[in-house]
Amino acid sequence: MRVLVLGAGALGGYFGGRLAEASGDVTFLVRPARAARLAEAGLVIESPFGDARLPVKTVTAEALQPGWDVILLTCKAYDLEDAMASIEPAMDARTAILPVLNGLSHIETLQARFGAERVLGGLCKIQATLTPSGVVRQLNDWRWLTFGEMDGGMSPRVAALEAAFARARGMEAKAVPNIAQRLWEKLVHLGTSAVGTVLMRANVGEIVRAGGSAWLQEVLARNAAIAARHGHPMPESFMAEYRALFSDPASAYATSMLRDIEAGNRIEGEHILGFLAAAAARAGVESAIHDAAALHAGSYEQRRAANRLP
């Protein structure tokens, strides 16, 4: 398969780099400065599963042409409009888009722009960062990439993509017939942790030690109710796992949204917290907690835009 990866940052650089290392046909769509650095030093990965320095193929926007089987999107949700404009010249009748963004709103946005048949569902579980020197650094042993057809079919293209990734070390890639359910499961647990850690400005263990375990359990239950009323009930095994996580006083689990707030960066509040608040209203689920979290995120963005953060 010919795979185009938008960017060569933490996620795209890791998954695309591992596929390239396994002799996959991978090209990175990057800006000229990143292309020059990659041409000079290669794509550098530091990982518990083995370091790598890889010569990789790159293309810049002005040279981009169609001819790709899959385009991997790993951008932040708030960069989706720019990402769609960037990949549009690469699209043709055979091209599928595999987004691994947080939340669910991006699926409908991509389908409206490119057609439902072009858009796969995807999610990843990995902690990685791009260092100031351009190194893709994997921070722990999380290495999972899950994807599938939004209509639940097991198509030749997702089977071929799974086979391509199977040769890559340091990652586990799987095509599944229930990616829509998996996306809702991720939103339920991510939404719970985002509501909790953003409103309380603390990690899960700190919230629990402050007496907030029952409150986190209530947020989890409401998120599960939202998902169920949208046709995706949470399995009991899932609920048991996350009830335990959200009652653990030793947990250091925090969201990237909280880290971005603490660093004064843009956040995906509208795409996660805003989406959940709207979904709760549509489903008839009590939404006061979600409304407060979405308002908190929006107010933070107003202060950030006005350069009034501490």
PDB file of C-alpha atoms in Angstrom:
ATOM      1  CA  MET A   1       0.000   0.000   0.000  1.00  0.00           C
ATOM      2  CA  ARG A   2       1.107   3.554  -0.688  1.00  0.00           C
ATOM      3  CA  VAL A   3       0.693   5.486   2.562  1.00  0.00           C
ATOM      4  CA  LEU A   4       0.885   9.257   2.944  1.00  0.00           C
ATOM      5  CA  VAL A   5       1.402  10.563   6.479  1.00  0.00           C
ATOM      6  CA  LEU A   6       0.439  14.156   7.166  1.00  0.00           C
ATOM      7  CA  GLY A   7       3.362  15.489   9.170  1.00  0.00           C
ATOM      8  CA  ALA A   8       6.248  13.716  10.843  1.00  0.00           C
ATOM      9  CA  GLY A   9       5.512  14.630  14.442  1.00  0.00           C
ATOM     10  CA  ALA A  10       5.102  12.419  17.476  1.00  0.00           C
ATOM     11  CA  LEU A  11       2.311  10.115  16.283  1.00  0.00           C
ATOM     12  CA  GLY A  12       2.712  10.298  12.523  1.00  0.00           C
ATOM     13  CA  GLY A  13       6.472  10.067  12.851  1.00  0.00           C
ATOM     14  CA  TYR A  14       6.238   7.013  15.085  1.00  0.00           C
ATOM     15  CA  PHE A  15       3.620   4.963  13.252  1.00  0.00           C
ATOM     16  CA  GLY A  16       4.742   6.056   9.797  1.00  0.00           C
ATOM     17  CA  GLY A  17       8.377   5.588  10.734  1.00  0.00           C
ATOM     18  CA  ARG A  18       7.840   2.069  12.008  1.00  0.00           C
ATOM     19  CA  LEU A  19       6.003   1.181   8.806  1.00  0.00           C
ATOM     20  CA  ALA A  20       8.814   2.680   6.713  1.00  0.00           C
ATOM     21  CA  GLU A  21      11.350   0.736   8.797  1.00  0.00           C
ATOM     22  CA  ALA A  22       9.477  -2.446   7.826  1.00  0.00           C
ATOM     23  CA  SER A  23       9.899  -1.562   4.129  1.00  0.00           C
ATOM     24  CA  GLY A  24       6.436  -0.064   3.794  1.00  0.00           C
ATOM     25  CA  ASP A  25       5.837   2.463   1.015  1.00  0.00           C
ATOM     26  CA  VAL A  26       5.496   5.561   3.211  1.00  0.00           C
ATOM     27  CA  THR A  27       5.869   9.244   2.351  1.00  0.00           C
ATOM     28  CA  PHE A  28       5.579  12.137   4.808  1.00  0.00           C
ATOM     29  CA  LEU A  29       3.814  15.340   3.775  1.00  0.00           C
ATOM     30  CA  VAL A  30       5.852  17.999   5.565  1.00  0.00           C
ATOM     31  CA  ARG A  31       6.873  21.635   5.405  1.00  0.00           C
ATOM     32  CA  PRO A  32      10.151  22.507   3.661  1.00  0.00           C
ATOM     33  CA  ALA A  33      12.114  22.989   6.891  1.00  0.00           C
ATOM     34  CA  ARG A  34      11.094  19.577   8.231  1.00  0.00           C
ATOM     35  CA  ALA A  35      11.816  18.020   4.832  1.00  0.00           C
ATOM     36  CA  ALA A  36      15.319  19.484   4.901  1.00  0.00           C
ATOM     37  CA  ARG A  37      15.977  18.179   8.415  1.00  0.00           C
ATOM     38  CA  LEU A  38      14.713  14.717   7.508  1.00  0.00           C
ATOM     39  CA  ALA A  39      16.858  14.691   4.371  1.00  0.00           C
ATOM     40  CA  GLU A  40      19.919  15.598   6.432  1.00  0.00           C
ATOM     41  CA  ALA A  41      19.457  13.532   9.595  1.00  0.00           C
ATOM     42  CA  GLY A  42      16.744  11.013   8.765  1.00  0.00           C
ATOM     43  CA  LEU A  43      13.708  10.285  10.895  1.00  0.00           C
ATOM     44  CA  VAL A  44      15.006   9.526  14.380  1.00  0.00           C
ATOM     45  CA  ILE A  45      12.950   7.377  16.752  1.00  0.00           C
ATOM     46  CA  GLU A  46      13.853   6.690  20.377  1.00  0.00           C
ATOM     47  CA  SER A  47      11.784   3.882  21.834  1.00  0.00           C
ATOM     48  CA  PRO A  48      11.724   1.085  24.412  1.00  0.00           C
ATOM     49  CA  PHE A  49      11.248  -1.211  21.408  1.00  0.00           C
ATOM     50  CA  GLY A  50      14.432  -0.110  19.723  1.00  0.00           C
ATOM     51  CA  ASP A  51      15.847   3.139  18.395  1.00  0.00           C
ATOM     52  CA  ALA A  52      16.011   3.914  14.697  1.00  0.00           C
ATOM     53  CA  ARG A  53      17.456   6.475  12.312  1.00  0.00           C
ATOM     54  CA  LEU A  54      15.630   6.080   9.011  1.00  0.00           C
ATOM     55  CA  PRO A  55      15.996   7.592   5.565  1.00  0.00           C
ATOM     56  CA  VAL A  56      12.425   8.504   4.644  1.00  0.00           C
ATOM     57  CA  LYS A  57      10.573   9.863   1.635  1.00  0.00           C
ATOM     58  CA  THR A  58       8.998  13.291   1.968  1.00  0.00           C
ATOM     59  CA  VAL A  59       6.836  15.554  -0.174  1.00  0.00           C
ATOM     60  CA  THR A  60       5.933  19.198   0.262  1.00  0.00           C
ATOM     61  CA  ALA A  61       2.566  20.750  -0.513  1.00  0.00           C
ATOM     62  CA  GLU A  62       3.502  22.224  -3.885  1.00  0.00           C
ATOM     63  CA  ALA A  63       4.649  18.814  -5.197  1.00  0.00           C
ATOM     64  CA  LEU A  64       1.753  16.755  -3.817  1.00  0.00           C
ATOM     65  CA  GLN A  65      -0.177  14.632  -6.312  1.00  0.00           C
ATOM     66  CA  PRO A  66      -2.795  11.842  -6.130  1.00  0.00           C
ATOM     67  CA  GLY A  67      -1.902   8.158  -6.030  1.00  0.00           C
ATOM     68  CA  TRP A  68      -2.225   7.089  -2.385  1.00  0.00           C
ATOM     69  CA  ASP A  69      -4.081   4.158  -0.883  1.00  0.00           C
ATOM     70  CA  VAL A  70      -4.242   5.561   2.657  1.00  0.00           C
ATOM     71  CA  ILE A  71      -3.629   8.975   4.188  1.00  0.00           C
ATOM     72  CA  LEU A  72      -2.854   8.886   7.907  1.00  0.00           C
ATOM     73  CA  LEU A  73      -4.061  11.947   9.853  1.00  0.00           C
ATOM     74  CA  THR A  74      -2.620  12.457  13.339  1.00  0.00           C
ATOM     75  CA  CYS A  75      -3.253  16.190  13.783  1.00  0.00           C
ATOM     76  CA  LYS A  76      -4.977  17.866  16.700  1.00  0.00           C
ATOM     77  CA  ALA A  77      -8.726  18.206  16.223  1.00  0.00           C
ATOM     78  CA  TYR A  78      -8.493  21.996  16.033  1.00  0.00           C
ATOM     79  CA  ASP A  79      -6.129  21.681  13.039  1.00  0.00           C
ATOM     80  CA  LEU A  80      -8.550  19.546  11.019  1.00  0.00           C
ATOM     81  CA  GLU A  81      -9.594  22.271   8.561  1.00  0.00           C
ATOM     82  CA  ASP A  82      -5.980  22.979   7.635  1.00  0.00           C
ATOM     83  CA  ALA A  83      -5.271  19.245   7.446  1.00  0.00           C
ATOM     84  CA  MET A  84      -8.152  18.667   5.019  1.00  0.00           C
ATOM     85  CA  ALA A  85      -6.938  21.465   2.782  1.00  0.00           C
ATOM     86  CA  SER A  86      -3.429  19.989   2.859  1.00  0.00           C
ATOM     87  CA  ILE A  87      -4.446  16.486   1.781  1.00  0.00           C
ATOM     88  CA  GLU A  88      -7.101  17.430  -0.774  1.00  0.00           C
ATOM     89  CA  PRO A  89      -4.618  17.478  -3.710  1.00  0.00           C
ATOM     90  CA  ALA A  90      -3.618  13.908  -2.823  1.00  0.00           C
ATOM     91  CA  MET A  91      -7.134  12.477  -2.984  1.00  0.00           C
ATOM     92  CA  ASP A  92      -8.387  10.275  -5.813  1.00  0.00           C
ATOM     93  CA  ALA A  93     -10.971   7.511  -6.199  1.00  0.00           C
ATOM     94  CA  ARG A  94      -8.897   4.894  -4.377  1.00  0.00           C
ATOM     95  CA  THR A  95      -7.741   6.972  -1.404  1.00  0.00           C
ATOM     96  CA  ALA A  96      -8.927   6.243   2.130  1.00  0.00           C
ATOM     97  CA  ILE A  97      -8.333   8.587   5.062  1.00  0.00           C
ATOM     98  CA  LEU A  98      -7.386   7.101   8.428  1.00  0.00           C
ATOM     99  CA  PRO A  99      -7.800   9.756  11.150  1.00  0.00           C
ATOM    100  CA  VAL A 100      -6.618   9.046  14.693  1.00  0.00           C
ATOM    101  CA  LEU A 101      -7.882  12.272  16.238  1.00  0.00           C
ATOM    102  CA  ASN A 102      -9.505  12.561  19.647  1.00  0.00           C
ATOM    103  CA  GLY A 103     -13.280  12.715  19.838  1.00  0.00           C
ATOM    104  CA  LEU A 104     -15.878  11.899  17.187  1.00  0.00           C
ATOM    105  CA  SER A 105     -16.827  15.155  15.491  1.00  0.00           C
ATOM    106  CA  HIS A 106     -14.003  14.864  12.958  1.00  0.00           C
ATOM    107  CA  ILE A 107     -15.603  11.793  11.365  1.00  0.00           C
ATOM    108  CA  GLU A 108     -18.657  13.695  10.137  1.00  0.00           C
ATOM    109  CA  THR A 109     -16.482  16.632   9.078  1.00  0.00           C
ATOM    110  CA  LEU A 110     -14.242  14.410   6.953  1.00  0.00           C
ATOM    111  CA  GLN A 111     -17.201  12.518   5.495  1.00  0.00           C
ATOM    112  CA  ALA A 112     -18.887  15.765   4.483  1.00  0.00           C
ATOM    113  CA  ARG A 113     -15.716  16.969   2.737  1.00  0.00           C
ATOM    114  CA  PHE A 114     -14.528  13.780   1.038  1.00  0.00           C
ATOM    115  CA  GLY A 115     -17.450  11.316   1.107  1.00  0.00           C
ATOM    116  CA  ALA A 116     -18.367   8.693   3.688  1.00  0.00           C
ATOM    117  CA  GLU A 117     -16.772   5.889   1.668  1.00  0.00           C
ATOM    118  CA  ARG A 118     -13.360   7.589   1.936  1.00  0.00           C
ATOM    119  CA  VAL A 119     -13.230   7.812   5.736  1.00  0.00           C
ATOM    120  CA  LEU A 120     -12.072   5.043   8.047  1.00  0.00           C
ATOM    121  CA  GLY A 121     -12.371   5.168  11.811  1.00  0.00           C
ATOM    122  CA  GLY A 122      -9.207   4.985  13.852  1.00  0.00           C
ATOM    123  CA  LEU A 123      -7.776   5.434  17.297  1.00  0.00           C
ATOM    124  CA  CYS A 124      -4.391   5.015  18.863  1.00  0.00           C
ATOM    125  CA  LYS A 125      -2.995   4.481  22.323  1.00  0.00           C
ATOM    126  CA  ILE A 126       0.546   5.775  22.534  1.00  0.00           C
ATOM    127  CA  GLN A 127       2.528   8.329  24.490  1.00  0.00           C
ATOM    128  CA  ALA A 128       5.133  10.010  22.342  1.00  0.00           C
ATOM    129  CA  THR A 129       6.578  13.449  21.827  1.00  0.00           C
ATOM    130  CA  LEU A 130       8.593  15.344  19.238  1.00  0.00           C
ATOM    131  CA  THR A 131      11.646  16.851  20.900  1.00  0.00           C
ATOM    132  CA  PRO A 132      12.967  20.321  19.981  1.00  0.00           C
ATOM    133  CA  SER A 133      15.741  18.604  18.002  1.00  0.00           C
ATOM    134  CA  GLY A 134      13.184  16.722  15.886  1.00  0.00           C
ATOM    135  CA  VAL A 135      13.464  13.302  17.553  1.00  0.00           C
ATOM    136  CA  VAL A 136      10.303  11.189  17.870  1.00  0.00           C
ATOM    137  CA  ARG A 137      10.487   9.849  21.418  1.00  0.00           C
ATOM    138  CA  GLN A 138       8.155   7.098  22.631  1.00  0.00           C
ATOM    139  CA  LEU A 139       7.589   7.555  26.366  1.00  0.00           C
ATOM    140  CA  ASN A 140       6.304   4.140  27.473  1.00  0.00           C
ATOM    141  CA  ASP A 141       5.212   0.783  26.042  1.00  0.00           C
ATOM    142  CA  TRP A 142       1.858   2.001  24.653  1.00  0.00           C
ATOM    143  CA  ARG A 143       1.932   1.196  20.926  1.00  0.00           C
ATOM    144  CA  TRP A 144      -1.601   0.399  19.698  1.00  0.00           C
ATOM    145  CA  LEU A 145      -3.276   1.489  16.468  1.00  0.00           C
ATOM    146  CA  THR A 146      -6.856   0.309  15.845  1.00  0.00           C
ATOM    147  CA  PHE A 147      -8.905   1.025  12.738  1.00  0.00           C
ATOM    148  CA  GLY A 148     -11.811  -0.158  10.629  1.00  0.00           C
ATOM    149  CA  GLU A 149     -14.655   0.701   8.294  1.00  0.00           C
ATOM    150  CA  MET A 150     -17.246   2.965   9.878  1.00  0.00           C
ATOM    151  CA  ASP A 151     -20.043   0.736   8.500  1.00  0.00           C
ATOM    152  CA  GLY A 152     -18.628  -2.285  10.320  1.00  0.00           C
ATOM    153  CA  GLY A 153     -17.402  -4.209   7.294  1.00  0.00           C
ATOM    154  CA  MET A 154     -14.019  -5.915   7.086  1.00  0.00           C
ATOM    155  CA  SER A 155     -12.899  -4.612   3.699  1.00  0.00           C
ATOM    156  CA  PRO A 156      -9.850  -5.627   1.650  1.00  0.00           C
ATOM    157  CA  ARG A 157      -8.270  -2.227   2.292  1.00  0.00           C
ATOM    158  CA  VAL A 158      -8.338  -2.489   6.082  1.00  0.00           C
ATOM    159  CA  ALA A 159      -7.094  -6.093   5.857  1.00  0.00           C
ATOM    160  CA  ALA A 160      -4.243  -4.953   3.599  1.00  0.00           C
ATOM    161  CA  LEU A 161      -3.356  -2.130   5.964  1.00  0.00           C
ATOM    162  CA  GLU A 162      -3.299  -4.497   8.931  1.00  0.00           C
ATOM    163  CA  ALA A 163      -1.015  -6.825   6.979  1.00  0.00           C
ATOM    164  CA  ALA A 164       1.324  -3.959   6.122  1.00  0.00           C
ATOM    165  CA  PHE A 165       1.621  -2.873   9.748  1.00  0.00           C
ATOM    166  CA  ALA A 166       2.092  -6.471  10.917  1.00  0.00           C
ATOM    167  CA  ARG A 167       5.703  -6.335   9.729  1.00  0.00           C
ATOM    168  CA  ALA A 168       6.509  -3.278  11.856  1.00  0.00           C
ATOM    169  CA  ARG A 169       8.187  -3.579  15.240  1.00  0.00           C
ATOM    170  CA  GLY A 170       7.219  -1.561  18.278  1.00  0.00           C
ATOM    171  CA  MET A 171       3.529  -1.334  17.469  1.00  0.00           C
ATOM    172  CA  GLU A 172       0.362  -3.405  17.425  1.00  0.00           C
ATOM    173  CA  ALA A 173      -2.067  -2.572  14.609  1.00  0.00           C
ATOM    174  CA  LYS A 174      -5.446  -4.230  14.271  1.00  0.00           C
ATOM    175  CA  ALA A 175      -8.407  -3.911  11.926  1.00  0.00           C
ATOM    176  CA  VAL A 176     -11.709  -4.398  13.762  1.00  0.00           C
ATOM    177  CA  PRO A 177     -15.367  -4.736  12.678  1.00  0.00           C
ATOM    178  CA  ASN A 178     -16.664  -2.422  15.421  1.00  0.00           C
ATOM    179  CA  ILE A 179     -14.583   0.729  15.175  1.00  0.00           C
ATOM    180  CA  ALA A 180     -17.584   2.976  15.854  1.00  0.00           C
ATOM    181  CA  GLN A 181     -18.089   1.232  19.208  1.00  0.00           C
ATOM    182  CA  ARG A 182     -14.381   1.525  19.957  1.00  0.00           C
ATOM    183  CA  LEU A 183     -14.463   5.253  19.217  1.00  0.00           C
ATOM    184  CA  TRP A 184     -17.365   5.741  21.629  1.00  0.00           C
ATOM    185  CA  GLU A 185     -15.552   3.709  24.283  1.00  0.00           C
ATOM    186  CA  LYS A 186     -12.515   5.949  23.959  1.00  0.00           C
ATOM    187  CA  LEU A 187     -14.721   9.046  24.143  1.00  0.00           C
ATOM    188  CA  VAL A 188     -16.393   7.792  27.330  1.00  0.00           C
ATOM    189  CA  HIS A 189     -13.123   7.268  29.171  1.00  0.00           C
ATOM    190  CA  LEU A 190     -11.329  10.267  27.636  1.00  0.00           C
ATOM    191  CA  GLY A 191     -14.344  12.464  28.259  1.00  0.00           C
ATOM    192  CA  THR A 192     -14.463  11.391  31.906  1.00  0.00           C
ATOM    193  CA  SER A 193     -10.792  12.100  32.467  1.00  0.00           C
ATOM    194  CA  ALA A 194     -10.999  15.387  30.540  1.00  0.00           C
ATOM    195  CA  VAL A 195     -14.018  16.644  32.498  1.00  0.00           C
ATOM    196  CA  GLY A 196     -12.352  15.646  35.765  1.00  0.00           C
ATOM    197  CA  THR A 197      -8.790  16.780  35.225  1.00  0.00           C
ATOM    198  CA  VAL A 198      -9.697  20.023  33.439  1.00  0.00           C
ATOM    199  CA  LEU A 199     -12.316  21.178  35.942  1.00  0.00           C
ATOM    200  CA  MET A 200     -10.223  20.177  38.954  1.00  0.00           C
ATOM    201  CA  ARG A 201      -6.804  20.994  37.429  1.00  0.00           C
ATOM    202  CA  ALA A 202      -5.412  17.797  38.931  1.00  0.00           C
ATOM    203  CA  ASN A 203      -4.677  14.217  37.926  1.00  0.00           C
ATOM    204  CA  VAL A 204      -6.995  11.326  38.768  1.00  0.00           C
ATOM    205  CA  GLY A 205      -5.145  10.281  41.923  1.00  0.00           C
ATOM    206  CA  GLU A 206      -5.161  13.830  43.280  1.00  0.00           C
ATOM    207  CA  ILE A 207      -8.910  14.126  42.651  1.00  0.00           C
ATOM    208  CA  VAL A 208      -9.561  10.787  44.364  1.00  0.00           C
ATOM    209  CA  ARG A 209      -7.407  11.678  47.379  1.00  0.00           C
ATOM    210  CA  ALA A 210      -9.339  14.944  47.683  1.00  0.00           C
ATOM    211  CA  GLY A 211     -12.562  12.968  47.995  1.00  0.00           C
ATOM    212  CA  GLY A 212     -13.635  13.058  44.352  1.00  0.00           C
ATOM    213  CA  SER A 213     -13.954   9.352  43.530  1.00  0.00           C
ATOM    214  CA  ALA A 214     -17.777   9.320  43.669  1.00  0.00           C
ATOM    215  CA  TRP A 215     -17.884  12.455  41.514  1.00  0.00           C
ATOM    216  CA  LEU A 216     -15.653  10.858  38.867  1.00  0.00           C
ATOM    217  CA  GLN A 217     -17.841   7.747  38.938  1.00  0.00           C
ATOM    218  CA  GLU A 218     -20.887   9.917  38.271  1.00  0.00           C
ATOM    219  CA  VAL A 219     -19.191  11.578  35.285  1.00  0.00           C
ATOM    220  CA  LEU A 220     -18.269   8.130  33.948  1.00  0.00           C
ATOM    221  CA  ALA A 221     -21.854   6.909  34.350  1.00  0.00           C
ATOM    222  CA  ARG A 222     -23.257   9.941  32.543  1.00  0.00           C
ATOM    223  CA  ASN A 223     -20.809   9.527  29.666  1.00  0.00           C
ATOM    224  CA  ALA A 224     -21.798   5.868  29.388  1.00  0.00           C
ATOM    225  CA  ALA A 225     -25.461   6.915  29.323  1.00  0.00           C
ATOM    226  CA  ILE A 226     -24.744   9.388  26.503  1.00  0.00           C
ATOM    227  CA  ALA A 227     -23.035   6.658  24.473  1.00  0.00           C
ATOM    228  CA  ALA A 228     -25.834   4.158  25.124  1.00  0.00           C
ATOM    229  CA  ARG A 229     -28.521   6.585  23.963  1.00  0.00           C
ATOM    230  CA  HIS A 230     -26.535   7.110  20.780  1.00  0.00           C
ATOM    231  CA  GLY A 231     -26.588   3.360  20.159  1.00  0.00           C
ATOM    232  CA  HIS A 232     -23.307   2.337  21.774  1.00  0.00           C
ATOM    233  CA  PRO A 233     -23.787   0.873  25.273  1.00  0.00           C
ATOM    234  CA  MET A 234     -20.613   0.268  27.228  1.00  0.00           C
ATOM    235  CA  PRO A 235     -19.738  -3.380  28.065  1.00  0.00           C
ATOM    236  CA  GLU A 236     -19.664  -4.200  31.760  1.00  0.00           C
ATOM    237  CA  SER A 237     -15.993  -5.202  31.465  1.00  0.00           C
ATOM    238  CA  PHE A 238     -15.213  -1.707  30.166  1.00  0.00           C
ATOM    239  CA  MET A 239     -17.141  -0.056  32.996  1.00  0.00           C
ATOM    240  CA  ALA A 240     -15.426  -2.197  35.623  1.00  0.00           C
ATOM    241  CA  GLU A 241     -11.999  -1.275  34.254  1.00  0.00           C
ATOM    242  CA  TYR A 242     -12.684   2.452  34.329  1.00  0.00           C
ATOM    243  CA  ARG A 243     -14.519   2.427  37.647  1.00  0.00           C
ATOM    244  CA  ALA A 244     -11.304   1.023  39.081  1.00  0.00           C
ATOM    245  CA  LEU A 245      -9.147   3.590  37.275  1.00  0.00           C
ATOM    246  CA  PHE A 246     -11.271   6.503  38.455  1.00  0.00           C
ATOM    247  CA  SER A 247     -11.163   5.365  42.073  1.00  0.00           C
ATOM    248  CA  ASP A 248      -7.402   4.769  42.328  1.00  0.00           C
ATOM    249  CA  PRO A 249      -5.765   7.195  44.795  1.00  0.00           C
ATOM    250  CA  ALA A 250      -2.313   6.334  43.428  1.00  0.00           C
ATOM    251  CA  SER A 251      -3.158   7.093  39.796  1.00  0.00           C
ATOM    252  CA  ALA A 252      -1.018   9.687  38.019  1.00  0.00           C
ATOM    253  CA  TYR A 253      -3.326   9.650  34.989  1.00  0.00           C
ATOM    254  CA  ALA A 254      -3.927  13.077  33.476  1.00  0.00           C
ATOM    255  CA  THR A 255      -5.058  14.209  30.058  1.00  0.00           C
ATOM    256  CA  SER A 256      -3.056  15.975  27.391  1.00  0.00           C
ATOM    257  CA  MET A 257      -5.750  18.661  27.609  1.00  0.00           C
ATOM    258  CA  LEU A 258      -4.739  19.390  31.193  1.00  0.00           C
ATOM    259  CA  ARG A 259      -1.061  19.462  30.226  1.00  0.00           C
ATOM    260  CA  ASP A 260      -1.865  21.860  27.396  1.00  0.00           C
ATOM    261  CA  ILE A 261      -3.778  24.156  29.766  1.00  0.00           C
ATOM    262  CA  GLU A 262      -0.872  24.154  32.191  1.00  0.00           C
ATOM    263  CA  ALA A 263       1.481  25.003  29.318  1.00  0.00           C
ATOM    264  CA  GLY A 264      -0.781  27.721  27.909  1.00  0.00           C
ATOM    265  CA  ASN A 265      -1.414  25.866  24.633  1.00  0.00           C
ATOM    266  CA  ARG A 266      -4.521  25.447  22.483  1.00  0.00           C
ATOM    267  CA  ILE A 267      -6.821  22.680  23.616  1.00  0.00           C
ATOM    268  CA  GLU A 268      -9.379  20.342  22.062  1.00  0.00           C
ATOM    269  CA  GLY A 269     -12.113  21.511  24.416  1.00  0.00           C
ATOM    270  CA  GLU A 270     -14.713  22.140  21.730  1.00  0.00           C
ATOM    271  CA  HIS A 271     -14.087  18.775  20.080  1.00  0.00           C
ATOM    272  CA  ILE A 272     -14.267  16.663  23.258  1.00  0.00           C
ATOM    273  CA  LEU A 273     -16.019  18.587  26.031  1.00  0.00           C
ATOM    274  CA  GLY A 274     -18.248  20.602  23.689  1.00  0.00           C
ATOM    275  CA  PHE A 275     -19.138  17.496  21.698  1.00  0.00           C
ATOM    276  CA  LEU A 276     -20.102  15.613  24.861  1.00  0.00           C
ATOM    277  CA  ALA A 277     -22.197  18.498  26.174  1.00  0.00           C
ATOM    278  CA  ALA A 278     -24.114  18.658  22.881  1.00  0.00           C
ATOM    279  CA  ALA A 279     -24.454  14.873  22.746  1.00  0.00           C
ATOM    280  CA  ALA A 280     -25.805  14.851  26.312  1.00  0.00           C
ATOM    281  CA  ALA A 281     -28.422  17.453  25.396  1.00  0.00           C
ATOM    282  CA  ARG A 282     -29.499  15.473  22.324  1.00  0.00           C
ATOM    283  CA  ALA A 283     -29.711  12.275  24.356  1.00  0.00           C
ATOM    284  CA  GLY A 284     -31.652  13.803  27.246  1.00  0.00           C
ATOM    285  CA  VAL A 285     -28.855  13.111  29.750  1.00  0.00           C
ATOM    286  CA  GLU A 286     -28.302  15.617  32.566  1.00  0.00           C
ATOM    287  CA  SER A 287     -25.550  17.834  31.162  1.00  0.00           C
ATOM    288  CA  ALA A 288     -24.701  20.382  33.864  1.00  0.00           C
ATOM    289  CA  ILE A 289     -21.264  18.881  34.498  1.00  0.00           C
ATOM    290  CA  HIS A 290     -20.489  18.726  30.786  1.00  0.00           C
ATOM    291  CA  ASP A 291     -21.768  22.248  30.234  1.00  0.00           C
ATOM    292  CA  ALA A 292     -19.502  23.521  33.009  1.00  0.00           C
ATOM    293  CA  ALA A 293     -16.480  21.703  31.577  1.00  0.00           C
ATOM    294  CA  ALA A 294     -17.131  23.019  28.067  1.00  0.00           C
ATOM    295  CA  LEU A 295     -17.618  26.544  29.451  1.00  0.00           C
ATOM    296  CA  HIS A 296     -14.375  26.245  31.404  1.00  0.00           C
ATOM    297  CA  ALA A 297     -12.500  25.197  28.252  1.00  0.00           C
ATOM    298  CA  GLY A 298     -14.045  27.981  26.184  1.00  0.00           C
ATOM    299  CA  SER A 299     -13.235  30.595  28.810  1.00  0.00           C
ATOM    300  CA  TYR A 300      -9.650  29.372  28.970  1.00  0.00           C
ATOM    301  CA  GLU A 301      -9.371  29.763  25.183  1.00  0.00           C
ATOM    302  CA  GLN A 302     -10.694  33.320  25.442  1.00  0.00           C
ATOM    303  CA  ARG A 303      -8.017  34.203  28.008  1.00  0.00           C
ATOM    304  CA  ARG A 304      -5.325  32.469  25.966  1.00  0.00           C
ATOM    305  CA  ALA A 305      -6.316  34.328  22.808  1.00  0.00           C
ATOM    306  CA  ALA A 306      -6.185  37.632  24.723  1.00  0.00           C
ATOM    307  CA  ASN A 307      -2.714  36.820  26.140  1.00  0.00           C
ATOM    308  CA  ARG A 308      -4.068  37.008  29.682  1.00  0.00           C
ATOM    309  CA  LEU A 309      -2.833  33.662  30.974  1.00  0.00           C
ATOM    310  CA  PRO A 310      -0.579  33.736  34.036  1.00  0.00           C
TER     311      PRO A 310
END
